[in-house]
Short mmCIF file of C-alpha atoms and ligand atoms in Angstrom, two decimals:
data_model
loop_
_atom_site.label_atom_id
_atom_site.label_comp_id
_atom_site.label_asym_id
_atom_site.label_seq_id
_atom_site.Cartn_x
_atom_site.Cartn_y
_atom_site.Cartn_z
CA MET Y 1 6.00 -20.89 -26.31
CA LYS Y 2 3.07 -23.21 -25.81
CA GLU Y 3 0.76 -22.40 -22.95
CA ILE Y 4 0.56 -24.77 -20.01
CA LYS Y 5 -2.73 -26.50 -19.32
CA LEU Y 6 -3.74 -26.42 -15.67
CA ILE Y 7 -6.71 -28.17 -14.10
CA ILE Y 8 -8.56 -26.56 -11.22
CA LYS Y 9 -9.67 -29.02 -8.53
CA LYS Y 10 -13.41 -29.45 -8.23
CA GLU Y 11 -13.62 -27.98 -4.73
CA PHE Y 12 -12.16 -24.72 -6.09
CA LYS Y 13 -13.97 -24.48 -9.41
CA ASP Y 14 -16.92 -22.35 -8.22
CA LYS Y 15 -14.54 -19.80 -6.77
CA TYR Y 16 -12.76 -19.52 -10.12
CA PHE Y 17 -15.97 -19.42 -12.17
CA ARG Y 18 -17.09 -16.55 -9.94
CA GLY Y 19 -14.02 -14.62 -11.06
CA TYR Y 20 -11.30 -15.22 -8.48
CA PRO Y 21 -8.12 -14.04 -10.24
CA LEU Y 22 -5.28 -15.50 -8.17
CA ILE Y 23 -3.96 -18.90 -9.25
CA MET Y 24 -3.29 -20.83 -6.05
CA THR Y 25 -1.01 -23.84 -6.11
CA GLU Y 26 -3.33 -25.76 -3.80
CA ALA Y 27 -6.17 -25.31 -6.28
CA ILE Y 28 -4.27 -26.98 -9.13
CA LEU Y 29 -4.59 -30.68 -9.81
CA ASN Y 30 -1.32 -30.80 -11.75
CA PRO Y 31 1.01 -28.40 -9.86
CA GLN Y 32 4.07 -30.19 -11.28
CA ASP Y 33 3.34 -28.43 -14.60
CA ILE Y 34 3.57 -24.90 -13.17
CA LYS Y 35 6.49 -22.97 -14.71
CA GLU Y 36 7.42 -19.40 -13.82
CA GLY Y 37 6.97 -16.93 -16.66
CA ARG Y 38 4.83 -19.17 -18.86
CA THR Y 39 1.23 -18.54 -19.82
CA ALA Y 40 -1.43 -20.98 -18.68
CA ILE Y 41 -4.88 -22.04 -19.80
CA LEU Y 42 -7.15 -23.16 -16.96
CA PHE Y 43 -9.96 -25.74 -17.06
CA ASP Y 44 -12.05 -27.43 -14.45
CA GLN Y 45 -12.02 -31.20 -14.08
CA SER Y 46 -14.87 -31.52 -16.58
CA ASN Y 47 -12.75 -29.69 -19.14
CA ARG Y 48 -14.77 -26.49 -18.96
CA PHE Y 49 -12.72 -23.41 -19.83
CA ILE Y 50 -12.02 -21.00 -16.95
CA GLY Y 51 -9.51 -18.52 -18.29
CA ARG Y 52 -5.95 -17.73 -19.23
CA GLY Y 53 -3.19 -16.25 -17.15
CA TYR Y 54 0.50 -16.14 -16.47
CA LEU Y 55 2.53 -18.06 -13.92
CA GLY Y 56 4.65 -16.24 -11.39
CA ASN Y 57 5.43 -17.10 -7.80
CA GLN Y 58 4.46 -14.58 -5.16
CA ASN Y 59 4.23 -15.09 -1.43
CA LYS Y 60 0.62 -15.92 -2.09
CA GLY Y 61 -0.31 -17.81 -5.23
CA CYS Y 62 1.60 -18.89 -8.30
CA GLY Y 63 0.06 -16.70 -10.98
CA TRP Y 64 -2.87 -14.57 -12.10
CA ILE Y 65 -5.76 -15.07 -14.49
CA LEU Y 66 -5.80 -12.21 -17.00
CA THR Y 67 -8.58 -13.08 -19.40
CA ARG Y 68 -11.77 -15.13 -19.27
CA GLY Y 69 -12.97 -14.96 -22.85
CA LYS Y 70 -12.36 -18.20 -24.77
CA LYS Y 71 -10.61 -16.26 -27.52
CA GLY Y 72 -8.68 -13.96 -25.19
CA LEU Y 73 -4.92 -14.24 -25.59
CA ILE Y 74 -2.10 -13.09 -23.40
CA ASP Y 75 -0.47 -10.82 -25.91
CA TYR Y 76 0.64 -7.25 -26.45
CA LYS Y 77 -2.93 -6.15 -27.07
CA LEU Y 78 -4.12 -7.48 -23.74
CA PHE Y 79 -1.47 -5.51 -21.85
CA TYR Y 80 -2.14 -2.47 -24.02
CA ASN Y 81 -5.88 -2.47 -23.35
CA LYS Y 82 -5.60 -3.01 -19.62
CA ILE Y 83 -2.97 -0.36 -19.11
CA ARG Y 84 -4.74 2.11 -21.41
CA ASN Y 85 -7.99 1.64 -19.49
CA ALA Y 86 -6.19 2.14 -16.19
CA ILE Y 87 -4.57 5.37 -17.39
CA GLU Y 88 -7.90 6.59 -18.70
CA LYS Y 89 -9.47 6.02 -15.28
CA ARG Y 90 -6.80 8.27 -13.67
CA ARG Y 91 -7.48 11.18 -16.02
CA ASN Y 92 -8.47 13.48 -13.18
CA PHE Y 93 -5.22 12.80 -11.37
CA TYR Y 94 -3.17 13.64 -14.46
CA PHE Y 95 -4.97 16.97 -14.66
CA SER Y 96 -4.91 17.76 -10.95
CA LYS Y 97 -3.16 20.99 -9.98
CA ASP Y 98 -2.38 20.12 -6.37
CA THR Y 99 -1.61 16.37 -6.59
CA ASN Y 100 1.01 14.86 -8.87
CA ALA Y 101 1.61 11.46 -7.27
CA PHE Y 102 -0.82 8.59 -7.64
CA ARG Y 103 -1.18 4.96 -8.61
CA VAL Y 104 -1.66 4.44 -12.33
CA PHE Y 105 -2.07 0.68 -12.29
CA ASN Y 106 -3.10 -1.41 -9.31
CA GLY Y 107 -2.51 -5.09 -9.99
CA GLU Y 108 -5.57 -7.32 -10.15
CA GLY Y 109 -7.78 -4.28 -9.51
CA ASP Y 110 -6.81 -3.15 -13.01
CA GLY Y 111 -6.75 -6.64 -14.46
CA ILE Y 112 -3.12 -7.74 -14.09
CA GLY Y 113 -2.19 -9.16 -10.72
CA GLY Y 114 1.44 -8.84 -9.67
CA LEU Y 115 2.03 -5.48 -11.37
CA THR Y 116 1.68 -1.96 -10.03
CA ILE Y 117 2.70 1.34 -11.60
CA ASP Y 118 2.94 4.60 -9.65
CA TYR Y 119 3.30 8.11 -11.01
CA PHE Y 120 5.51 10.71 -9.34
CA ASP Y 121 5.49 14.03 -11.17
CA GLY Y 122 6.29 12.63 -14.59
CA TYR Y 123 8.36 9.67 -13.35
CA TYR Y 124 6.90 6.17 -13.36
CA LEU Y 125 7.76 3.45 -10.88
CA ILE Y 126 6.91 -0.12 -11.87
CA ASN Y 127 6.70 -2.81 -9.20
CA TRP Y 128 7.14 -6.38 -10.41
CA TYR Y 129 5.87 -8.87 -7.86
CA SER Y 130 7.20 -12.04 -9.52
CA GLY Y 131 9.71 -13.24 -12.05
CA GLY Y 132 6.70 -14.33 -14.08
CA ILE Y 133 5.32 -10.84 -14.61
CA TYR Y 134 8.85 -9.52 -15.04
CA SER Y 135 9.22 -11.71 -18.11
CA PHE Y 136 6.59 -9.46 -19.77
CA LYS Y 137 8.74 -6.40 -19.05
CA ASP Y 138 9.38 -5.54 -22.72
CA PHE Y 139 5.67 -5.60 -23.56
CA ILE Y 140 4.72 -3.55 -20.56
CA LEU Y 141 7.43 -0.93 -21.06
CA LYS Y 142 6.51 -0.62 -24.71
CA VAL Y 143 2.84 -0.17 -23.81
CA LEU Y 144 3.56 2.42 -21.15
CA THR Y 145 5.93 4.46 -23.27
CA THR Y 146 3.53 4.34 -26.20
CA LEU Y 147 0.62 5.57 -24.10
CA VAL Y 148 2.11 8.36 -22.01
CA PRO Y 149 4.92 10.90 -22.09
CA TYR Y 150 7.39 10.38 -19.25
CA LYS Y 151 10.43 11.96 -17.69
CA GLY Y 152 11.90 8.69 -16.49
CA ILE Y 153 11.00 5.12 -15.55
CA TYR Y 154 12.13 3.19 -12.49
CA GLN Y 155 11.35 -0.31 -11.31
CA LYS Y 156 11.44 -2.47 -8.19
CA LYS Y 157 11.78 -6.20 -8.45
CA ARG Y 158 9.82 -7.40 -5.47
CA PHE Y 159 10.76 -11.00 -5.89
CA ASN Y 160 13.82 -13.03 -5.22
CA SER Y 161 15.98 -12.53 -8.28
CA GLY Y 162 19.16 -13.62 -6.60
CA GLY Y 163 20.05 -10.11 -5.53
CA LYS Y 164 18.84 -7.19 -3.52
CA TYR Y 165 17.33 -3.92 -4.70
CA ILE Y 166 20.54 -2.51 -6.13
CA GLU Y 167 20.49 1.25 -6.40
CA GLU Y 168 21.35 1.61 -10.08
CA ASP Y 169 19.25 -1.41 -10.90
CA SER Y 170 16.02 0.41 -10.26
CA PHE Y 171 16.50 3.01 -13.03
CA VAL Y 172 15.15 1.79 -16.35
CA MET Y 173 15.01 4.57 -18.94
CA GLY Y 174 14.49 8.24 -19.68
CA ARG Y 175 15.99 10.81 -17.34
CA LYS Y 176 17.04 10.15 -13.76
CA ALA Y 177 14.91 11.76 -11.12
CA PRO Y 178 16.37 14.41 -8.82
CA LYS Y 179 17.24 13.20 -5.31
CA PRO Y 180 14.93 13.95 -3.71
CA LEU Y 181 12.12 14.28 -6.18
CA ILE Y 182 9.60 16.60 -4.56
CA ILE Y 183 6.02 15.65 -5.28
CA LYS Y 184 2.78 17.36 -4.34
CA GLU Y 185 -0.23 15.81 -2.67
CA ASN Y 186 -3.22 18.04 -2.03
CA GLY Y 187 -0.76 20.91 -1.93
CA ILE Y 188 1.61 19.22 0.56
CA ASN Y 189 5.20 18.61 -0.56
CA TYR Y 190 6.82 15.23 0.02
CA ALA Y 191 10.38 14.12 -0.71
CA ILE Y 192 10.61 10.96 -2.79
CA TYR Y 193 13.67 8.80 -3.48
CA LEU Y 194 13.01 6.49 -6.39
CA ASN Y 195 16.34 4.76 -6.05
CA GLU Y 196 16.61 3.85 -2.38
CA GLY Y 197 15.29 0.34 -1.96
CA ALA Y 198 11.75 -0.86 -1.66
CA MET Y 199 10.15 2.18 0.00
CA VAL Y 200 10.27 5.56 -1.73
CA GLY Y 201 9.26 7.79 1.18
CA ILE Y 202 5.50 7.88 0.95
CA PHE Y 203 2.55 5.49 0.96
CA LEU Y 204 0.19 6.95 -1.60
CA ASP Y 205 -2.78 4.93 -0.35
CA GLN Y 206 -3.08 7.21 2.71
CA ARG Y 207 -3.64 10.36 0.64
CA ASN Y 208 -7.24 10.91 1.75
CA VAL Y 209 -6.42 10.21 5.39
CA ARG Y 210 -3.62 12.80 5.36
CA LYS Y 211 -5.99 15.31 3.83
CA ALA Y 212 -8.72 14.62 6.41
CA LEU Y 213 -6.22 15.02 9.24
CA ARG Y 214 -4.94 18.31 7.92
CA ASP Y 215 -8.34 19.74 7.08
CA ASN Y 216 -10.47 18.63 10.00
CA TYR Y 217 -8.76 17.24 13.04
CA CYS Y 218 -5.50 18.88 14.05
CA LYS Y 219 -6.04 22.58 14.69
CA ASN Y 220 -4.50 23.47 18.06
CA LYS Y 221 -4.10 19.78 18.89
CA SER Y 222 -1.09 17.86 20.13
CA VAL Y 223 -0.51 15.02 17.69
CA LEU Y 224 1.44 11.80 18.18
CA ASN Y 225 2.40 9.99 14.98
CA THR Y 226 3.53 6.45 15.75
CA PHE Y 227 5.46 4.30 13.24
CA SER Y 228 6.00 7.66 11.62
CA TYR Y 229 8.51 6.60 8.88
CA THR Y 230 9.17 9.85 6.94
CA GLY Y 231 6.66 11.85 8.98
CA ALA Y 232 4.07 12.16 6.22
CA PHE Y 233 1.17 12.30 8.69
CA SER Y 234 3.10 14.69 10.95
CA VAL Y 235 3.58 17.17 8.12
CA ALA Y 236 -0.13 16.99 7.26
CA ALA Y 237 -0.98 17.58 10.93
CA ALA Y 238 1.45 20.50 11.22
CA LEU Y 239 -0.04 22.10 8.11
CA GLY Y 240 -3.42 21.61 9.77
CA GLU Y 241 -2.14 23.89 12.54
CA ALA Y 242 -1.44 21.25 15.16
CA SER Y 243 0.00 22.90 18.25
CA LYS Y 244 2.79 20.35 18.07
CA THR Y 245 3.52 16.99 16.45
CA THR Y 246 5.60 14.15 17.83
CA SER Y 247 6.86 11.55 15.38
CA VAL Y 248 8.14 8.23 16.72
CA ASP Y 249 9.90 5.61 14.64
CA LEU Y 250 12.48 2.99 15.40
CA ALA Y 251 14.54 3.56 12.27
CA SER Y 252 17.26 6.18 12.55
CA ARG Y 253 16.70 7.22 8.91
CA SER Y 254 13.32 8.57 9.96
CA LEU Y 255 14.91 11.56 11.72
CA ASN Y 256 16.48 13.18 8.65
CA LYS Y 257 13.64 12.19 6.36
CA THR Y 258 11.08 13.76 8.67
CA ILE Y 259 13.14 16.94 9.04
CA GLU Y 260 13.38 17.09 5.26
CA ASN Y 261 9.61 16.74 4.80
CA PHE Y 262 8.97 19.52 7.33
CA THR Y 263 11.55 21.75 5.71
CA ILE Y 264 10.22 21.46 2.17
CA ASN Y 265 6.85 22.60 3.50
CA ASN Y 266 8.39 25.64 5.19
CA ILE Y 267 7.67 24.28 8.66
CA ASP Y 268 10.23 24.88 11.40
CA HIS Y 269 11.03 21.31 12.44
CA THR Y 270 12.58 22.45 15.73
CA LYS Y 271 9.06 23.23 16.93
CA HIS Y 272 8.21 19.54 16.56
CA ASP Y 273 9.54 16.40 18.24
CA ILE Y 274 11.08 13.64 16.16
CA VAL Y 275 11.98 10.65 18.28
CA VAL Y 276 13.95 7.61 17.17
CA LYS Y 277 12.69 4.94 19.52
CA ASP Y 278 10.74 1.72 19.82
CA ILE Y 279 7.14 2.85 20.09
CA PHE Y 280 6.42 0.39 22.88
CA ASP Y 281 9.16 2.00 25.00
CA TYR Y 282 7.75 5.39 24.10
CA PHE Y 283 4.29 4.34 25.32
CA THR Y 284 5.74 3.09 28.60
CA GLU Y 285 7.60 6.36 29.18
CA SER Y 286 4.62 8.51 28.25
CA LYS Y 287 2.45 6.63 30.69
CA ARG Y 288 5.04 6.99 33.42
CA ASN Y 289 5.42 10.74 32.78
CA ASN Y 290 1.70 11.21 32.27
CA THR Y 291 2.28 12.69 28.80
CA LYS Y 292 -0.94 12.72 26.80
CA PHE Y 293 -2.00 13.67 23.29
CA ASP Y 294 -5.16 14.97 21.62
CA VAL Y 295 -4.65 12.98 18.43
CA ILE Y 296 -2.76 9.70 18.03
CA ILE Y 297 -2.09 8.09 14.66
CA LEU Y 298 -1.49 4.36 14.63
CA ASP Y 299 -0.28 3.06 11.31
CA PRO Y 300 1.99 0.10 12.03
CA PRO Y 301 3.36 -2.33 9.46
CA SER Y 302 1.59 -5.71 9.30
CA PHE Y 303 4.66 -7.31 10.84
CA ALA Y 304 7.68 -5.83 12.58
CA THR Y 305 10.51 -7.24 14.60
CA SER Y 306 12.85 -5.08 16.62
CA LYS Y 307 15.50 -5.98 19.18
CA LYS Y 308 12.96 -5.53 21.93
CA SER Y 309 9.56 -6.16 20.44
CA LYS Y 310 7.75 -8.28 17.93
CA PHE Y 311 4.56 -6.97 16.37
CA SER Y 312 1.95 -8.62 14.21
CA ALA Y 313 -1.11 -6.55 13.35
CA GLU Y 314 -3.40 -9.54 13.52
CA SER Y 315 -2.39 -10.64 17.01
CA ASP Y 316 -1.20 -7.38 18.59
CA TYR Y 317 -3.39 -4.54 17.31
CA THR Y 318 -5.72 -4.70 20.32
CA ASN Y 319 -2.78 -4.25 22.66
CA LEU Y 320 -1.37 -1.42 20.54
CA LEU Y 321 -4.72 0.36 20.79
CA LYS Y 322 -4.91 -0.11 24.53
CA GLN Y 323 -1.54 1.54 24.99
CA ALA Y 324 -2.61 4.43 22.76
CA ILE Y 325 -5.95 4.90 24.57
CA GLU Y 326 -4.11 5.24 27.86
CA ILE Y 327 -2.18 8.26 26.64
CA THR Y 328 -4.99 9.98 24.72
CA ASN Y 329 -6.71 13.00 26.24
CA GLN Y 330 -10.43 13.08 27.05
CA ASN Y 331 -12.41 13.52 23.84
CA GLY Y 332 -9.24 12.84 21.94
CA LEU Y 333 -8.96 11.09 18.59
CA ILE Y 334 -7.23 7.89 17.61
CA VAL Y 335 -6.67 7.22 13.93
CA ALA Y 336 -6.34 3.45 13.75
CA SER Y 337 -4.97 2.21 10.46
CA THR Y 338 -3.81 -1.13 9.13
CA ASN Y 339 -2.64 -2.38 5.76
CA CYS Y 340 -2.85 -6.00 6.86
CA SER Y 341 -4.72 -8.11 4.27
CA SER Y 342 -5.24 -11.16 6.48
CA PHE Y 343 -8.25 -9.66 8.30
CA ASN Y 344 -11.19 -7.55 7.16
CA MET Y 345 -12.83 -4.35 8.45
CA LYS Y 346 -15.26 -6.28 10.62
CA LYS Y 347 -12.46 -8.06 12.44
CA PHE Y 348 -10.50 -4.81 12.74
CA LYS Y 349 -13.47 -3.16 14.43
CA GLY Y 350 -13.58 -6.18 16.73
CA PHE Y 351 -10.01 -5.37 17.84
CA ILE Y 352 -11.10 -1.79 18.51
CA GLU Y 353 -14.09 -2.90 20.55
CA LYS Y 354 -12.00 -5.34 22.54
CA ALA Y 355 -9.38 -2.72 23.38
CA PHE Y 356 -11.94 -0.18 24.62
CA ASN Y 357 -14.00 -2.76 26.49
CA SER Y 358 -11.01 -4.14 28.33
CA LEU Y 359 -10.22 -0.62 29.60
CA ASN Y 360 -13.87 0.04 30.31
CA ARG Y 361 -13.85 3.03 27.97
CA LYS Y 362 -16.44 4.29 25.50
CA TYR Y 363 -15.86 5.55 21.96
CA ASN Y 364 -17.51 6.56 18.72
CA ILE Y 365 -16.36 5.78 15.23
CA ILE Y 366 -16.63 9.03 13.33
CA GLU Y 367 -15.06 8.27 9.96
CA GLU Y 368 -13.73 5.34 7.97
CA TYR Y 369 -11.40 5.15 5.01
CA ARG Y 370 -10.57 2.41 2.56
CA LEU Y 371 -8.23 2.53 -0.44
CA PRO Y 372 -8.50 5.69 -2.56
CA CYS Y 373 -9.93 5.31 -6.07
CA ASP Y 374 -6.55 5.12 -7.84
CA PHE Y 375 -5.88 1.93 -5.83
CA ALA Y 376 -8.51 0.08 -7.86
CA VAL Y 377 -9.99 -3.06 -6.32
CA ILE Y 378 -12.38 -5.74 -7.54
CA ASP Y 379 -15.12 -7.55 -5.60
CA GLU Y 380 -13.79 -10.89 -6.79
CA PHE Y 381 -10.58 -10.33 -4.81
CA PRO Y 382 -11.52 -8.81 -1.44
CA GLU Y 383 -8.00 -9.41 -0.05
CA GLY Y 384 -6.82 -6.71 -2.43
CA ASN Y 385 -8.88 -4.15 -0.53
CA TYR Y 386 -6.38 -4.21 2.33
CA LEU Y 387 -6.41 -0.70 3.78
CA LYS Y 388 -8.63 -0.04 6.79
CA VAL Y 389 -8.60 3.28 8.61
CA VAL Y 390 -10.95 4.14 11.44
CA PHE Y 391 -11.19 7.56 13.13
CA ILE Y 392 -12.16 6.91 16.74
CA ARG Y 393 -13.40 9.64 19.10
CA LEU Y 394 -12.85 8.80 22.77
CA ALA Y 395 -15.85 9.44 24.95
N1 SAH F 1 2.78 5.35 9.01
C1 SAH F 1 3.81 5.54 8.01
C2 SAH F 1 4.29 4.26 7.41
C3 SAH F 1 4.82 3.27 8.39
S1 SAH F 1 5.98 2.21 7.67
C4 SAH F 1 3.34 6.49 6.92
O1 SAH F 1 2.15 6.68 6.76
O2 SAH F 1 4.16 7.01 6.19
C5 SAH F 1 6.42 1.30 9.09
C6 SAH F 1 7.40 2.02 9.99
O3 SAH F 1 7.30 1.41 11.26
C7 SAH F 1 8.85 1.90 9.56
O4 SAH F 1 9.38 3.19 9.37
C8 SAH F 1 9.52 1.19 10.73
O5 SAH F 1 10.82 1.69 11.02
C9 SAH F 1 8.58 1.49 11.87
N2 SAH F 1 8.59 0.56 13.00
C10 SAH F 1 8.52 -0.79 12.97
N3 SAH F 1 8.51 -1.29 14.23
C11 SAH F 1 8.54 -0.23 15.07
C12 SAH F 1 8.53 -0.09 16.49
N4 SAH F 1 8.50 -1.15 17.30
N5 SAH F 1 8.55 1.16 17.00
C13 SAH F 1 8.60 2.25 16.20
N6 SAH F 1 8.62 2.17 14.86
C14 SAH F 1 8.59 0.96 14.30
#
């Protein structure tokens, strides 16, 4: 199929010549020519070559530039080289004795936006972020299976393909994974379900934060894990000898999943609290009862709507922090985390400052985390470096 010629508007050309990889509809002079799944060649308005990419609609952008050499083609070899390089970079993870879950390929950070591949103890999970990238499925599967041995391959179609994430749909080839599949991260066991919708039970990008919590911050401390999901942070805290952990999540599934994660680490879950509740109600009750914690973990989704509350990280993080500060003990620790890509670290620290100032409280930032090295990022696409975690000591 012939590639589509797209012209970048002059006000955007510098951005693209500097290496910006995301094709944005508003930057294209001839958007009527955009067609999902096709390859594109991009020029500026003076007919200077910018690069080649594929077209695929995501919530942001309509495609990704994959190559900038004039002779570069979007072919099997391109996918092969990018995926091989990515695998090579994760060598240490493949050989690790205490971690067997990591990201093998991280979208634009590894040269192909819209595609991620995760590894879970021999099983691969491919995330397709558009119908456009999905149309290269045969190439990409062939590359992956040529390059690495595998137990099984699963996929998630994270785009509107007329259906939902159907359970059987997510298995692609090889053997099916056990349910749960138990993976290891820095010696901690976590239960993974590769065939249960979009989320598999763990967010691998928090690996270093979980390790820091376990190793350095929880001994003999009471720990509150908010938005706790499957209790991954709670388990790390318990293994770090927390005196007690309390996990709070709105979703009823979180109860059994958290019990399961405790159990597979030989922790008696009955010694820990697992609460299914809206966190904002939980804060109100804790304040009323004067319940306080030594360590509070805040890791909300970027957006959440419940029957009673509506949360957006960008507009509500300051308030979330204020509520947490009020129930943190003297000299306690707040781990403030966000995966929201619409603001940067500087702005996030502004939220922190605002929250403490408005309560007339002092604090020190003692540690910061960004994405771990398997979540490769590039300078040309700072939005891709979404994770921001700040360890805050209350004065
Ligand atoms: N911190 C978790 C991941 C959080 S995923 C981890 O590291 O594993 C987001 C979670 O927030 C979901 O489980 C969702 O059920 C929960 N959630 C969303 N809104 C909430 C609210 N108002 N109160 C409590 N939990 C909420």
